[in-house]
Coordinates of C-alpha atoms and ligand atoms in Angstrom, one line a residue:
M25 CA 130.2 117.1 133.1
G26 CA 127.6 120.5 132.2
E27 CA 123.8 118.8 133.1
E28 CA 122.6 121.8 130.9
R29 CA 120.1 120.5 128.1
K30 CA 120.7 120.8 124.4
I31 CA 118.6 122.8 121.7
P32 CA 119.3 120.6 119.0
A33 CA 120.5 123.7 116.5
H34 CA 117.8 122.4 113.9
V35 CA 115.0 119.8 114.4
A36 CA 113.4 118.6 111.1
I37 CA 109.6 117.6 111.3
I38 CA 108.1 115.4 108.6
M39 CA 103.5 116.6 110.3
D40 CA 101.9 113.2 109.4
G41 CA 98.5 111.8 110.7
N42 CA 96.2 114.6 109.6
G43 CA 94.3 112.3 108.0
R44 CA 93.6 109.6 110.9
W45 CA 93.7 111.9 112.9
A46 CA 90.4 113.7 111.6
K47 CA 89.0 111.0 110.5
K48 CA 88.8 109.3 114.3
R49 CA 86.5 111.9 114.6
G50 CA 83.9 111.6 112.3
L51 CA 85.4 114.7 110.0
P52 CA 86.5 114.6 106.2
R53 CA 90.7 114.5 106.2
T54 CA 90.8 117.9 104.5
A55 CA 89.6 118.9 108.4
G56 CA 92.8 117.5 109.9
H57 CA 95.2 119.5 107.1
K58 CA 92.9 121.9 108.9
K59 CA 94.3 121.7 112.4
G60 CA 97.3 121.2 110.9
A61 CA 97.9 123.8 109.6
E62 CA 97.7 125.7 112.9
V63 CA 99.9 123.2 114.9
V64 CA 102.4 123.8 112.5
E65 CA 102.0 128.3 114.0
Q66 CA 101.9 127.3 116.7
I67 CA 105.0 124.7 117.0
L68 CA 106.8 127.6 115.3
E69 CA 106.4 130.4 117.4
D70 CA 107.0 127.3 120.7
A71 CA 110.4 125.9 119.3
D72 CA 111.5 129.3 119.2
H73 CA 110.8 130.6 122.3
M74 CA 112.6 127.0 122.9
G75 CA 116.0 128.5 121.6
I76 CA 115.8 126.2 118.3
R77 CA 117.2 128.1 115.5
Y78 CA 116.3 126.7 112.9
L79 CA 113.2 124.2 111.8
T80 CA 112.8 122.7 108.9
V81 CA 108.9 121.3 107.8
Y82 CA 107.5 118.8 105.6
A83 CA 103.8 120.2 104.7
F84 CA 103.7 118.1 101.0
S85 CA 106.4 115.5 99.7
T86 CA 106.7 115.2 95.6
E87 CA 104.0 112.3 95.8
N88 CA 101.3 113.8 97.5
W89 CA 100.4 115.2 93.9
Q90 CA 99.2 111.4 93.9
R91 CA 96.6 111.8 96.9
P92 CA 92.6 113.2 95.1
A93 CA 92.5 116.1 93.6
L94 CA 90.2 118.0 96.4
E95 CA 92.2 116.7 99.2
V96 CA 95.8 118.0 97.7
K97 CA 93.7 121.9 96.6
T98 CA 93.0 121.9 100.3
L99 CA 96.6 121.4 101.1
M100 CA 98.1 124.6 98.4
N101 CA 95.7 125.8 99.7
L102 CA 96.3 126.4 103.3
L103 CA 99.8 127.4 102.1
R104 CA 98.7 129.9 100.0
A105 CA 97.0 132.0 102.9
Y106 CA 100.2 130.6 105.0
M107 CA 102.2 132.4 102.0
R108 CA 99.4 135.2 102.2
S109 CA 98.5 136.8 105.4
S110 CA 102.2 135.8 107.2
Q111 CA 104.0 138.3 106.8
E112 CA 102.8 139.8 109.6
K113 CA 104.1 138.1 112.8
C114 CA 106.5 136.4 110.8
A115 CA 108.2 140.5 111.4
K116 CA 107.3 140.7 114.2
N117 CA 108.7 137.3 115.4
N118 CA 112.0 138.3 113.4
V119 CA 111.2 134.6 111.8
C120 CA 113.1 134.0 108.4
V121 CA 110.6 131.4 106.2
R122 CA 112.6 129.5 103.2
V123 CA 110.5 127.1 100.9
I124 CA 112.6 123.8 100.1
G125 CA 111.7 121.5 96.8
D126 CA 110.4 121.6 93.5
R127 CA 109.0 124.9 93.2
S128 CA 108.5 125.1 89.5
A129 CA 105.8 122.6 89.1
L130 CA 103.2 124.7 92.2
D131 CA 100.6 127.4 90.8
E132 CA 102.0 130.9 89.3
D133 CA 100.1 133.0 92.3
L134 CA 101.8 130.6 94.9
Q135 CA 105.4 131.0 93.1
E136 CA 104.6 134.4 93.8
A137 CA 102.9 134.2 97.4
I138 CA 106.0 132.6 98.3
A139 CA 108.8 134.6 96.6
E140 CA 107.6 137.5 98.9
L141 CA 107.6 136.1 102.0
E142 CA 110.9 134.3 101.4
E143 CA 111.7 138.0 99.9
K144 CA 110.5 139.8 102.9
T145 CA 111.4 138.6 105.4
A146 CA 115.5 137.2 104.1
K147 CA 116.9 139.7 106.5
N148 CA 115.3 138.5 109.3
T149 CA 117.2 136.6 112.3
G150 CA 115.9 135.4 114.7
I151 CA 114.0 131.4 114.1
H152 CA 114.6 130.1 110.4
F153 CA 111.3 128.5 109.0
Q154 CA 111.3 125.9 106.2
I155 CA 109.0 125.0 104.4
A156 CA 109.1 121.6 101.9
I157 CA 106.6 121.6 99.4
N158 CA 106.6 119.6 97.1
Y159 CA 109.8 118.5 98.1
G160 CA 112.0 115.2 97.6
G161 CA 115.3 114.0 98.8
R162 CA 115.7 111.9 95.7
D163 CA 114.5 114.5 93.4
E164 CA 116.2 117.5 95.3
I165 CA 119.5 115.5 95.6
L166 CA 118.0 114.5 91.4
R167 CA 118.0 118.2 90.3
A168 CA 121.9 119.1 92.3
V169 CA 123.4 116.6 89.9
K170 CA 121.7 118.1 87.3
R171 CA 123.3 121.1 88.0
I172 CA 126.9 119.5 88.6
A173 CA 126.6 117.4 84.7
G174 CA 125.7 121.0 83.4
E175 CA 128.6 123.1 85.1
A176 CA 131.3 120.4 84.4
E177 CA 129.9 120.5 80.6
S178 CA 130.7 123.6 80.3
G179 CA 133.6 123.9 83.0
T180 CA 133.0 125.9 85.8
L181 CA 133.1 123.0 88.1
S182 CA 135.6 119.4 87.6
A183 CA 133.9 116.2 87.7
R184 CA 136.7 114.8 89.1
N185 CA 137.2 116.8 91.9
L186 CA 133.4 116.4 93.2
T187 CA 133.3 117.3 97.2
Q188 CA 130.3 116.4 99.1
E189 CA 130.2 119.7 100.3
D190 CA 130.3 120.2 96.0
I191 CA 126.6 118.3 95.7
A192 CA 125.9 119.8 99.2
A193 CA 126.0 123.7 98.1
R194 CA 123.3 122.5 95.0
L195 CA 120.7 121.1 97.8
D196 CA 118.0 123.5 98.3
T197 CA 119.6 123.7 102.1
H198 CA 122.3 124.4 101.0
D199 CA 123.0 127.4 103.8
L200 CA 121.6 125.6 106.4
P201 CA 123.3 123.1 109.4
D202 CA 122.6 119.4 108.6
P203 CA 119.3 118.8 111.5
D204 CA 120.3 117.2 114.3
L205 CA 116.7 116.0 115.2
L206 CA 113.9 114.5 113.4
I207 CA 110.6 114.0 114.6
R208 CA 108.2 112.2 112.8
T209 CA 104.2 111.6 114.2
C210 CA 101.4 108.9 114.3
G211 CA 103.8 106.4 114.4
E212 CA 105.1 105.2 111.4
Q213 CA 108.9 105.1 111.8
R214 CA 110.5 105.5 107.9
I215 CA 111.6 108.4 106.5
S216 CA 109.4 109.3 103.1
N217 CA 111.6 110.6 101.2
F218 CA 112.3 113.2 103.6
L219 CA 116.0 115.1 104.1
L220 CA 118.0 111.6 102.8
W221 CA 120.9 113.8 102.1
Q222 CA 120.9 116.3 105.1
C223 CA 119.5 113.7 107.7
A224 CA 123.0 111.2 107.5
Y225 CA 123.2 111.4 110.9
A226 CA 121.1 113.3 112.7
E227 CA 119.2 111.7 115.3
F228 CA 114.9 110.1 114.5
Y229 CA 112.2 110.0 117.2
F230 CA 109.1 108.6 116.5
T231 CA 105.8 110.0 118.6
D232 CA 101.9 107.8 117.9
V233 CA 100.2 111.1 118.8
A234 CA 99.3 112.5 115.9
W235 CA 100.7 116.7 114.5
P236 CA 97.4 118.1 115.4
D237 CA 97.0 116.7 118.5
F238 CA 100.8 117.6 118.6
T239 CA 102.1 120.2 122.0
K240 CA 105.2 121.7 122.7
E241 CA 105.0 119.7 125.3
E242 CA 105.5 116.7 122.5
L243 CA 108.4 119.0 120.9
E244 CA 110.1 119.3 125.0
R245 CA 109.6 115.5 125.4
A246 CA 111.6 115.0 121.7
I247 CA 114.5 117.1 123.1
D248 CA 114.4 115.6 126.6
A249 CA 114.6 112.4 124.4
Y250 CA 116.8 114.3 122.4
N251 CA 119.3 114.7 125.3
H252 CA 119.9 111.1 126.8
R253 CA 121.3 110.0 122.5
E254 CA 124.3 109.4 122.4
R255 CA 125.8 110.6 118.9
R256 CA 129.1 109.2 117.7
Y257 CA 129.3 110.0 114.1
G258 CA 131.4 107.0 113.5
G259 CA 134.1 107.0 116.0
L260 CA 134.7 107.0 119.7
V261 CA 133.0 108.9 122.3
T262 CA 136.1 110.6 124.9
E263 CA 135.3 110.6 128.7
Ligands
IPE303 C1 100.3 114.8 106.5 O1 99.2 113.3 107.5 C2 100.2 115.7 105.6 C3 100.5 115.7 104.4 C4 101.4 114.2 104.0 C5 100.3 116.3 103.5 P1 98.7 112.4 105.9 O2 97.8 113.6 104.9 O3 99.5 112.1 105.8 O4 97.7 111.9 107.2 P2 97.5 110.4 106.9 O5 99.5 109.5 106.7 O6 96.9 110.2 106.9 O7 97.0 109.9 108.4
IPE304 C1 104.9 111.9 104.6 O1 103.7 111.6 104.4 C2 105.3 113.5 103.9 C3 104.3 115.0 104.3 C4 104.2 114.4 106.1 C5 104.7 115.9 103.7 P1 102.8 110.5 104.3 O2 102.2 110.0 104.6 O3 103.0 111.4 102.5 O4 103.9 109.8 103.7 P2 103.9 107.8 103.4 O5 102.7 107.8 102.5 O6 102.7 107.2 105.3 O7 105.3 107.7 104.0
MG305 MG1 100.5 110.2 106.2

């Protein structure tokens, strides 16, 4: 039996608690989002150094449009700033960036900035960094189902012989492995519409630490916990 620590290939994070973090300090919620944006860049580097191959973060859900206009604007501006300023760093660190979610609802210039960063980093072979923007698991599945219906209608796909692989191939995550570990910060123990299909057998890790306070040590803690889990996938563990 090897005692070596297993590093999950794909870690997904629900970065929650920016607002509460700010409130506790008497700051506007937007200050929490700014700090949170810095933390995600640091965690990307830490994850890379730890040998994680895929990191997927939940930045903006399909439900987050319900928030006050100023907060939505701040979040979009932070995403815009990231897309425009991180090219050099991604090149240096060999990071491949991709956005998942329905980007068609985003401002045109943000869509362009996303497309440019994706294109510039597409051939990078280091860590794969997915940012979920206007992402909802149900919306993603609905978009896949609509595509499948269209293909069935035009006769390029047989509805009768549809497989799970056919569905997975039409999700935004089509060329990624399923997450091994899903982390959610700041105390809430729910999935909030994140990667519903993909997390069928993910291990969940919840921490009370708010996202702006999340550190490499916290990530290490989550991976230690992951190493104590026994993944069975519905079968039995063989000695
Ligand atoms: C997570 O922090 C960031 C987004 C959802 C965009 P929140 O903004 O949800 O912070 P809390 O949960 O209100 O503290
Ligand atoms: C989930 O957090 C979405 C993101 C982290 C982007 P929320 O704060 O929106 O989720 P709920 O409202 O607590 O379920
Ligand atoms: Mg929240």
